[in-house]
CSV table of C-alpha atoms in Angstrom, one decimal:
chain,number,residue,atom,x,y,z
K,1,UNK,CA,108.9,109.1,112.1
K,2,UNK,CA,106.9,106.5,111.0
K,3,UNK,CA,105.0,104.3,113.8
K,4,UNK,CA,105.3,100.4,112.6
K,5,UNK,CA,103.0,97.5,113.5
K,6,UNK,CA,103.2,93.5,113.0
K,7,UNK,CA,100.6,91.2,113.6
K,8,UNK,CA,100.1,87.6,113.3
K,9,UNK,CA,96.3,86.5,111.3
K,10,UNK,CA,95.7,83.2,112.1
K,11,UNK,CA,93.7,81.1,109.4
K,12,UNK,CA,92.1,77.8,109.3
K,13,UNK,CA,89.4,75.8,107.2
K,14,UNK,CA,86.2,76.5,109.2
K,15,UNK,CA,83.3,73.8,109.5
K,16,UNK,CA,81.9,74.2,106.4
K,17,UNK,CA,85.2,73.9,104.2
K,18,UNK,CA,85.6,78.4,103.6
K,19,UNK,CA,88.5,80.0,105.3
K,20,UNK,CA,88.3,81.3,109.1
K,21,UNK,CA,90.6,83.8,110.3
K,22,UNK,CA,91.2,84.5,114.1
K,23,UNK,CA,90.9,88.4,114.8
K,24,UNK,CA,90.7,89.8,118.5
K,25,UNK,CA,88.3,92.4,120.2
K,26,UNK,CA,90.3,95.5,122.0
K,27,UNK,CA,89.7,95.4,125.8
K,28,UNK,CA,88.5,98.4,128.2
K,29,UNK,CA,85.8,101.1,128.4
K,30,UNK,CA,86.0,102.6,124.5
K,31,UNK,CA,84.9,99.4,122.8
K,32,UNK,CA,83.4,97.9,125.1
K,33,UNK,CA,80.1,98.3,123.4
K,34,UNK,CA,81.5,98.0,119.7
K,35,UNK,CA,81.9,95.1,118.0
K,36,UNK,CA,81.3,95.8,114.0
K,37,UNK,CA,84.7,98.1,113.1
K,38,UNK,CA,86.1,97.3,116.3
K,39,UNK,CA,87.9,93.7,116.0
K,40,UNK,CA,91.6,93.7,115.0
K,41,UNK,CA,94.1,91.2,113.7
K,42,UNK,CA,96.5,90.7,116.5
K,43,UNK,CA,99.3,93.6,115.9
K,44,UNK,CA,101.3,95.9,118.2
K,45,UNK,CA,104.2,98.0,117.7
K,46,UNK,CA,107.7,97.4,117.4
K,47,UNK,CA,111.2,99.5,116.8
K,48,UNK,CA,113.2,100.3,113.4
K,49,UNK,CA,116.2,97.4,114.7
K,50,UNK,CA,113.4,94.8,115.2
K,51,UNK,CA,112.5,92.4,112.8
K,52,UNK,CA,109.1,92.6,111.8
K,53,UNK,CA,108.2,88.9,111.8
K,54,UNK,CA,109.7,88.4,115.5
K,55,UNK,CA,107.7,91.4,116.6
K,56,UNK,CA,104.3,89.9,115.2
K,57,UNK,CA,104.8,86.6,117.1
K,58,UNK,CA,105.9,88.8,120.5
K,59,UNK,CA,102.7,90.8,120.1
K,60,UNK,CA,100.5,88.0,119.2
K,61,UNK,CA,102.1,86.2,122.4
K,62,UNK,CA,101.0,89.4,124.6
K,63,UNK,CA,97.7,90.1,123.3
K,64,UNK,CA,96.3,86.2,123.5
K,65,UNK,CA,98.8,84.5,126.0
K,66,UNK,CA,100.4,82.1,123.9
K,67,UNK,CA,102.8,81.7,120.9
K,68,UNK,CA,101.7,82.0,117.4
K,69,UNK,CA,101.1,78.1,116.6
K,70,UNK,CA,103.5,76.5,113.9
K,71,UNK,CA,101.9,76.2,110.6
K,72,UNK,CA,102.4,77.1,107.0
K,73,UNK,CA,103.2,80.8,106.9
K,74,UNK,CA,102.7,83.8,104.3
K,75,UNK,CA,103.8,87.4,104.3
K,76,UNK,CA,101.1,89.5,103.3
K,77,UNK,CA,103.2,92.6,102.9
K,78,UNK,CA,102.2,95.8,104.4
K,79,UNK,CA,99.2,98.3,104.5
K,80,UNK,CA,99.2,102.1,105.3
K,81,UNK,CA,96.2,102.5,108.0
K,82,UNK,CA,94.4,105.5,108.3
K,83,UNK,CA,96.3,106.2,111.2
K,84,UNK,CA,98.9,106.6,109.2
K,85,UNK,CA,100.8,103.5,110.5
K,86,UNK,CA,102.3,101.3,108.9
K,87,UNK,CA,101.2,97.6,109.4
K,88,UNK,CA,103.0,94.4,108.2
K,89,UNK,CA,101.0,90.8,108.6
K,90,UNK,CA,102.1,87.4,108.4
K,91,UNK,CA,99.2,84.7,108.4
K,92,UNK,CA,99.9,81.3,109.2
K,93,UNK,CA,97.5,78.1,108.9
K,94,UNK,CA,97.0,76.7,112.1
K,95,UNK,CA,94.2,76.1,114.8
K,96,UNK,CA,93.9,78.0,118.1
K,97,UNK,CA,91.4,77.8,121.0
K,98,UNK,CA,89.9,81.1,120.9
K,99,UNK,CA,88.4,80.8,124.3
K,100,UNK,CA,92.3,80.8,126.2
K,101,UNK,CA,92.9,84.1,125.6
K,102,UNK,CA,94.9,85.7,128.3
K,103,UNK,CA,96.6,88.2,127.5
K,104,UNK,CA,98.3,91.2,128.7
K,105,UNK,CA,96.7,94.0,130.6
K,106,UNK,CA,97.1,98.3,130.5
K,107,UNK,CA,96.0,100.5,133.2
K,108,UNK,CA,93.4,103.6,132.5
K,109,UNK,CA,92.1,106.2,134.7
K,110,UNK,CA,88.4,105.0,134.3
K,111,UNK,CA,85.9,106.7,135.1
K,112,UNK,CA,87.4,109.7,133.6
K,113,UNK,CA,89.0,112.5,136.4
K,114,UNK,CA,88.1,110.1,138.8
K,115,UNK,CA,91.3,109.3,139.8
K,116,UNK,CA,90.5,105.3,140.2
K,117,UNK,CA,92.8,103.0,138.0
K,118,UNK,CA,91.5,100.5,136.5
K,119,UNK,CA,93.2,97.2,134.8
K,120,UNK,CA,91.9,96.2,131.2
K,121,UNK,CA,92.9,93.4,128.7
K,122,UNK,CA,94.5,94.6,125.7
K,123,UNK,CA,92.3,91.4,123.8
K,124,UNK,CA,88.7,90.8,125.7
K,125,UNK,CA,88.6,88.4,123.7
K,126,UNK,CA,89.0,86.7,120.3
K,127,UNK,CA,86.9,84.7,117.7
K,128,UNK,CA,87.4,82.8,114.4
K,129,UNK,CA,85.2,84.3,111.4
K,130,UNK,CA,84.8,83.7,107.7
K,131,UNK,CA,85.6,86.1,105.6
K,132,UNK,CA,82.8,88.2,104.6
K,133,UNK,CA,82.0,88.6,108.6
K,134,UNK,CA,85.4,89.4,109.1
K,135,UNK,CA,85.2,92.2,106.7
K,136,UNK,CA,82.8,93.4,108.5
K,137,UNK,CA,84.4,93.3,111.9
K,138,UNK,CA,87.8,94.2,111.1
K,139,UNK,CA,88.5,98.3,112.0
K,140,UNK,CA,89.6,100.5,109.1
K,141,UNK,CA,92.2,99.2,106.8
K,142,UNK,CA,92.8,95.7,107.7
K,143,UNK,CA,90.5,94.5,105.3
K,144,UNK,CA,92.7,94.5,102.2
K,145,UNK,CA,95.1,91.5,104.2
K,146,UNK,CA,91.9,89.3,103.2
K,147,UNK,CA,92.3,89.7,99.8
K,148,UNK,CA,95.7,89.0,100.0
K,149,UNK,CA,95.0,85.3,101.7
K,150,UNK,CA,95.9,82.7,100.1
K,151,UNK,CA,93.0,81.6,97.6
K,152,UNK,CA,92.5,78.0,98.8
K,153,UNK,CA,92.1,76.8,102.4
């Protein structure tokens, strides 16, 4: 069975009139210490009965701690990942103040074997970037959601 992601990609027109987009930086130990590869457009999973677009605002609610704001809104389609999961994005134009991020926490056994749990953000935190950066930081495969952006901001 096919695993299914939705994720919301927030855009704006940054200070010196380009596009921004809003991406996120996964919390805990693993990427803790990565930052080019490592940042994500906000996204989680979500069942075959649930509406795609419904499951991208519920996710983007978890990972940053508030609703998607309202704003015109495109469907950029879907993407294969490497993962071999299948990701669908929806960006809408809108501001939001990246330093309020509060989002949900997981639990990991950290240090490894050493039986201590430890509680870790899903989204340490998240920034706006133009687009060549976010190229750059975006992990494997999210990329091509760029190019599929509206042309004007």
């Amino acid at each position: 069975m096919v695993t299914r992601s939705a994720g919301v990609l927030l855009t704006r027109v940054g200070p010196d009139g380009g596009m921004e987009v809003l991406l996120g930086h996964p919390g805990g130990p693993f990427f803790a210490r990565r930052d080019d590869g490592a940042w994500s457009i906000p996204k989680g999973e979500y069942l075959p009965e649930e509406e795609p677009r419904a499951a991208a605002a519920r996710e983007f609610t978890e990972e940053l701690g508030a609703p998607p704001p309202p704003g015109p809104e495109w469907d950029l389609g879907e993407v294969r990942l490497p993962s071999g999961k299948r990701l669908t994005v929806y960006a809408v134009r809108a501001d939001f103040d990246a330093s309020e991020v509060r989002g949900n926490t997981f639990e990991l056994e950290w240090p490894p074997k050493s039986g201590r749990r430890q509680s870790f953000p899903e989204i340490d935190r998240a920034e706006w970037f133009d687009l060549d950066t976010a190229r750059r930081k975006l992990a494997r495969g999210q990329a091509e959601f760029l190019d599929r952006l509206p042309q004007t901001p």
